[in-house]
Amino acid sequence: MAGRGQIVTIEGEHRPRQFIVWFASFEQAKACYADPEYQASLPIAARAFDRELSILEGSA
């Protein structure tokens, strides 16, 4: 299970918090990001904190 053990940042800036969301498919994750309601929230998120977001294809 991701996120329950130790973490070491090898390259780049260390982020003290990591948040992982699992979707049933890669396409579903991309659709969630493209959703108009989510897109409307992005200016608020940008003012609140710095962040990085990636959509990764993988398996559970």
Tab-separated table of N, CA, C and O in Angstrom:
chain	number	residue	atom	x	y	z
A	1	MET	N	0.846	-1.176	0.000
A	1	MET	CA	0.000	0.000	0.000
A	1	MET	C	0.889	1.235	0.000
A	1	MET	O	1.780	1.374	0.815
A	2	ALA	N	0.655	2.120	-0.913
A	2	ALA	CA	1.442	3.346	-1.025
A	2	ALA	C	1.129	4.307	0.115
A	2	ALA	O	0.007	4.396	0.577
A	3	GLY	N	2.150	5.021	0.538
A	3	GLY	CA	1.960	6.088	1.494
A	3	GLY	C	2.004	5.711	2.958
A	3	GLY	O	1.861	6.560	3.817
A	4	ARG	N	2.227	4.450	3.273
A	4	ARG	CA	2.215	4.039	4.683
A	4	ARG	C	3.606	3.865	5.279
A	4	ARG	O	3.753	3.748	6.467
A	5	GLY	N	4.621	3.827	4.432
A	5	GLY	CA	5.967	3.572	4.922
A	5	GLY	C	6.846	4.804	4.859
A	5	GLY	O	6.375	5.935	4.769
A	6	GLN	N	8.132	4.560	4.882
A	6	GLN	CA	9.108	5.636	4.842
A	6	GLN	C	9.160	6.248	3.449
A	6	GLN	O	8.784	5.624	2.463
A	7	ILE	N	9.663	7.472	3.392
A	7	ILE	CA	9.862	8.142	2.115
A	7	ILE	C	11.174	8.903	2.164
A	7	ILE	O	11.538	9.455	3.199
A	8	VAL	N	11.902	8.850	1.073
A	8	VAL	CA	13.124	9.634	0.939
A	8	VAL	C	13.068	10.298	-0.438
A	8	VAL	O	12.754	9.653	-1.433
A	9	THR	N	13.340	11.588	-0.467
A	9	THR	CA	13.354	12.322	-1.723
A	9	THR	C	14.772	12.262	-2.279
A	9	THR	O	15.699	12.754	-1.651
A	10	ILE	N	14.918	11.633	-3.423
A	10	ILE	CA	16.227	11.461	-4.044
A	10	ILE	C	16.564	12.651	-4.939
A	10	ILE	O	17.688	13.098	-4.989
A	11	GLU	N	15.585	13.155	-5.682
A	11	GLU	CA	15.785	14.295	-6.564
A	11	GLU	C	14.603	15.250	-6.416
A	11	GLU	O	13.481	14.814	-6.187
A	12	GLY	N	14.853	16.530	-6.572
A	12	GLY	CA	13.783	17.519	-6.519
A	12	GLY	C	13.442	17.916	-5.098
A	12	GLY	O	14.035	17.440	-4.125
A	13	GLU	N	12.455	18.790	-5.000
A	13	GLU	CA	12.030	19.308	-3.704
A	13	GLU	C	11.207	18.275	-2.941
A	13	GLU	O	10.314	17.644	-3.496
A	14	HIS	N	11.526	18.097	-1.681
A	14	HIS	CA	10.752	17.176	-0.837
A	14	HIS	C	9.418	17.808	-0.478
A	14	HIS	O	9.340	18.959	-0.085
A	15	ARG	N	8.378	17.067	-0.640
A	15	ARG	CA	7.037	17.497	-0.231
A	15	ARG	C	6.668	16.702	1.016
A	15	ARG	O	6.680	15.471	0.996
A	16	PRO	N	6.344	17.379	2.110
A	16	PRO	CA	6.058	16.659	3.350
A	16	PRO	C	4.773	15.837	3.292
A	16	PRO	O	4.577	14.945	4.093
A	17	ARG	N	3.925	16.129	2.334
A	17	ARG	CA	2.671	15.380	2.219
A	17	ARG	C	2.514	14.860	0.803
A	17	ARG	O	2.734	15.565	-0.162
A	18	GLN	N	2.119	13.619	0.731
A	18	GLN	CA	1.833	12.983	-0.548
A	18	GLN	C	0.393	12.495	-0.488
A	18	GLN	O	-0.011	11.879	0.489
A	19	PHE	N	-0.363	12.781	-1.518
A	19	PHE	CA	-1.761	12.368	-1.551
A	19	PHE	C	-1.971	11.559	-2.815
A	19	PHE	O	-1.692	12.032	-3.915
A	20	ILE	N	-2.421	10.334	-2.661
A	20	ILE	CA	-2.618	9.425	-3.789
A	20	ILE	C	-4.094	9.069	-3.878
A	20	ILE	O	-4.702	8.668	-2.892
A	21	VAL	N	-4.651	9.212	-5.080
A	21	VAL	CA	-6.044	8.851	-5.324
A	21	VAL	C	-6.051	7.753	-6.377
A	21	VAL	O	-5.409	7.892	-7.424
A	22	TRP	N	-6.755	6.678	-6.123
A	22	TRP	CA	-6.852	5.564	-7.054
A	22	TRP	C	-8.140	5.678	-7.864
A	22	TRP	O	-9.208	5.931	-7.311
A	23	PHE	N	-8.029	5.505	-9.167
A	23	PHE	CA	-9.180	5.468	-10.067
A	23	PHE	C	-9.222	4.105	-10.745
A	23	PHE	O	-8.190	3.440	-10.889
A	24	ALA	N	-10.378	3.714	-11.206
A	24	ALA	CA	-10.543	2.413	-11.855
A	24	ALA	C	-9.778	2.333	-13.174
A	24	ALA	O	-9.406	1.244	-13.600
A	25	SER	N	-9.547	3.481	-13.815
A	25	SER	CA	-8.813	3.468	-15.076
A	25	SER	C	-8.067	4.783	-15.259
A	25	SER	O	-8.402	5.804	-14.646
A	26	PHE	N	-7.080	4.744	-16.134
A	26	PHE	CA	-6.310	5.930	-16.486
A	26	PHE	C	-7.233	6.978	-17.110
A	26	PHE	O	-7.159	8.167	-16.800
A	27	GLU	N	-8.127	6.523	-17.967
A	27	GLU	CA	-9.070	7.417	-18.631
A	27	GLU	C	-9.994	8.098	-17.624
A	27	GLU	O	-10.313	9.278	-17.759
A	28	GLN	N	-10.422	7.371	-16.624
A	28	GLN	CA	-11.299	7.942	-15.598
A	28	GLN	C	-10.562	9.031	-14.809
A	28	GLN	O	-11.144	10.066	-14.477
A	29	ALA	N	-9.303	8.820	-14.532
A	29	ALA	CA	-8.512	9.826	-13.819
A	29	ALA	C	-8.377	11.100	-14.647
A	29	ALA	O	-8.529	12.214	-14.136
A	30	LYS	N	-8.106	10.947	-15.948
A	30	LYS	CA	-7.998	12.118	-16.816
A	30	LYS	C	-9.332	12.841	-16.937
A	30	LYS	O	-9.373	14.072	-16.937
A	31	ALA	N	-10.423	12.098	-16.998
A	31	ALA	CA	-11.748	12.706	-17.083
A	31	ALA	C	-12.076	13.487	-15.813
A	31	ALA	O	-12.691	14.557	-15.871
A	32	CYS	N	-11.666	12.968	-14.670
A	32	CYS	CA	-11.898	13.676	-13.405
A	32	CYS	C	-11.176	15.013	-13.416
A	32	CYS	O	-11.736	16.032	-13.036
A	33	TYR	N	-9.932	15.028	-13.880
A	33	TYR	CA	-9.175	16.270	-13.925
A	33	TYR	C	-9.813	17.269	-14.890
A	33	TYR	O	-9.848	18.466	-14.625
A	34	ALA	N	-10.340	16.777	-16.002
A	34	ALA	CA	-10.939	17.645	-17.018
A	34	ALA	C	-12.347	18.106	-16.668
A	34	ALA	O	-12.880	19.013	-17.311
A	35	ASP	N	-12.958	17.530	-15.631
A	35	ASP	CA	-14.317	17.878	-15.244
A	35	ASP	C	-14.431	19.383	-14.984
A	35	ASP	O	-13.607	19.964	-14.281
A	36	PRO	N	-15.450	20.039	-15.537
A	36	PRO	CA	-15.604	21.486	-15.362
A	36	PRO	C	-15.662	21.936	-13.898
A	36	PRO	O	-15.125	23.000	-13.557
A	37	GLU	N	-16.276	21.178	-13.042
A	37	GLU	CA	-16.340	21.563	-11.625
A	37	GLU	C	-14.946	21.528	-10.996
A	37	GLU	O	-14.600	22.400	-10.197
A	38	TYR	N	-14.158	20.512	-11.339
A	38	TYR	CA	-12.794	20.447	-10.809
A	38	TYR	C	-11.963	21.591	-11.375
A	38	TYR	O	-11.225	22.256	-10.642
A	39	GLN	N	-12.074	21.838	-12.658
A	39	GLN	CA	-11.327	22.918	-13.283
A	39	GLN	C	-11.664	24.270	-12.649
A	39	GLN	O	-10.782	25.110	-12.478
A	40	ALA	N	-12.918	24.460	-12.272
A	40	ALA	CA	-13.330	25.708	-11.624
A	40	ALA	C	-12.657	25.901	-10.265
A	40	ALA	O	-12.483	27.029	-9.808
A	41	SER	N	-12.252	24.817	-9.620
A	41	SER	CA	-11.626	24.911	-8.304
A	41	SER	C	-10.123	25.191	-8.381
A	41	SER	O	-9.512	25.555	-7.374
A	42	LEU	N	-9.521	25.054	-9.542
A	42	LEU	CA	-8.073	25.191	-9.653
A	42	LEU	C	-7.533	26.571	-9.279
A	42	LEU	O	-6.478	26.648	-8.629
A	43	PRO	N	-8.195	27.681	-9.620
A	43	PRO	CA	-7.666	28.980	-9.177
A	43	PRO	C	-7.607	29.104	-7.651
A	43	PRO	O	-6.684	29.709	-7.103
A	44	ILE	N	-8.550	28.523	-6.964
A	44	ILE	CA	-8.543	28.545	-5.494
A	44	ILE	C	-7.373	27.720	-4.974
A	44	ILE	O	-6.633	28.150	-4.088
A	45	ALA	N	-7.178	26.549	-5.544
A	45	ALA	CA	-6.067	25.680	-5.133
A	45	ALA	C	-4.722	26.368	-5.389
A	45	ALA	O	-3.809	26.272	-4.568
A	46	ALA	N	-4.608	27.061	-6.505
A	46	ALA	CA	-3.351	27.731	-6.836
A	46	ALA	C	-2.999	28.828	-5.833
A	46	ALA	O	-1.824	29.047	-5.549
A	47	ARG	N	-4.005	29.492	-5.296
A	47	ARG	CA	-3.756	30.530	-4.285
A	47	ARG	C	-3.456	29.922	-2.919
A	47	ARG	O	-2.795	30.538	-2.095
A	48	ALA	N	-3.941	28.722	-2.678
A	48	ALA	CA	-3.824	28.115	-1.353
A	48	ALA	C	-2.468	27.457	-1.115
A	48	ALA	O	-1.957	27.501	-0.001
A	49	PHE	N	-1.879	26.840	-2.147
A	49	PHE	CA	-0.640	26.101	-1.940
A	49	PHE	C	0.034	25.784	-3.264
A	49	PHE	O	-0.590	25.789	-4.315
A	50	ASP	N	1.350	25.498	-3.189
A	50	ASP	CA	2.089	24.992	-4.341
A	50	ASP	C	1.844	23.498	-4.422
A	50	ASP	O	1.772	22.825	-3.389
A	51	ARG	N	1.726	22.979	-5.615
A	51	ARG	CA	1.476	21.551	-5.742
A	51	ARG	C	2.003	21.035	-7.053
A	51	ARG	O	2.278	21.798	-7.973
A	52	GLU	N	2.142	19.742	-7.110
A	52	GLU	CA	2.468	19.013	-8.329
A	52	GLU	C	1.414	17.939	-8.470
A	52	GLU	O	0.974	17.350	-7.480
A	53	LEU	N	0.998	17.687	-9.681
A	53	LEU	CA	-0.028	16.679	-9.908
A	53	LEU	C	0.392	15.824	-11.090
A	53	LEU	O	0.791	16.345	-12.127
A	54	SER	N	0.326	14.525	-10.927
A	54	SER	CA	0.638	13.576	-11.999
A	54	SER	C	-0.467	12.543	-12.056
A	54	SER	O	-1.035	12.168	-11.033
A	55	ILE	N	-0.750	12.082	-13.251
A	55	ILE	CA	-1.662	10.962	-13.435
A	55	ILE	C	-0.795	9.804	-13.918
A	55	ILE	O	-0.113	9.918	-14.945
A	56	LEU	N	-0.773	8.744	-13.156
A	56	LEU	CA	0.079	7.595	-13.442
A	56	LEU	C	-0.758	6.381	-13.795
A	56	LEU	O	-1.734	6.092	-13.105
A	57	GLU	N	-0.362	5.683	-14.822
A	57	GLU	CA	-1.029	4.428	-15.153
A	57	GLU	C	-0.305	3.310	-14.424
A	57	GLU	O	0.920	3.252	-14.389
A	58	GLY	N	-1.050	2.440	-13.811
A	58	GLY	CA	-0.440	1.337	-13.082
A	58	GLY	C	-1.503	0.314	-12.702
A	58	GLY	O	-2.569	0.266	-13.295
A	59	SER	N	-1.196	-0.461	-11.700
A	59	SER	CA	-2.157	-1.457	-11.225
A	59	SER	C	-2.235	-1.411	-9.719
A	59	SER	O	-1.324	-0.952	-9.048
A	60	ALA	N	-3.346	-1.882	-9.207
A	60	ALA	CA	-3.570	-1.869	-7.759
A	60	ALA	C	-2.858	-3.003	-7.081
A	60	ALA	O	-2.511	-3.980	-7.623
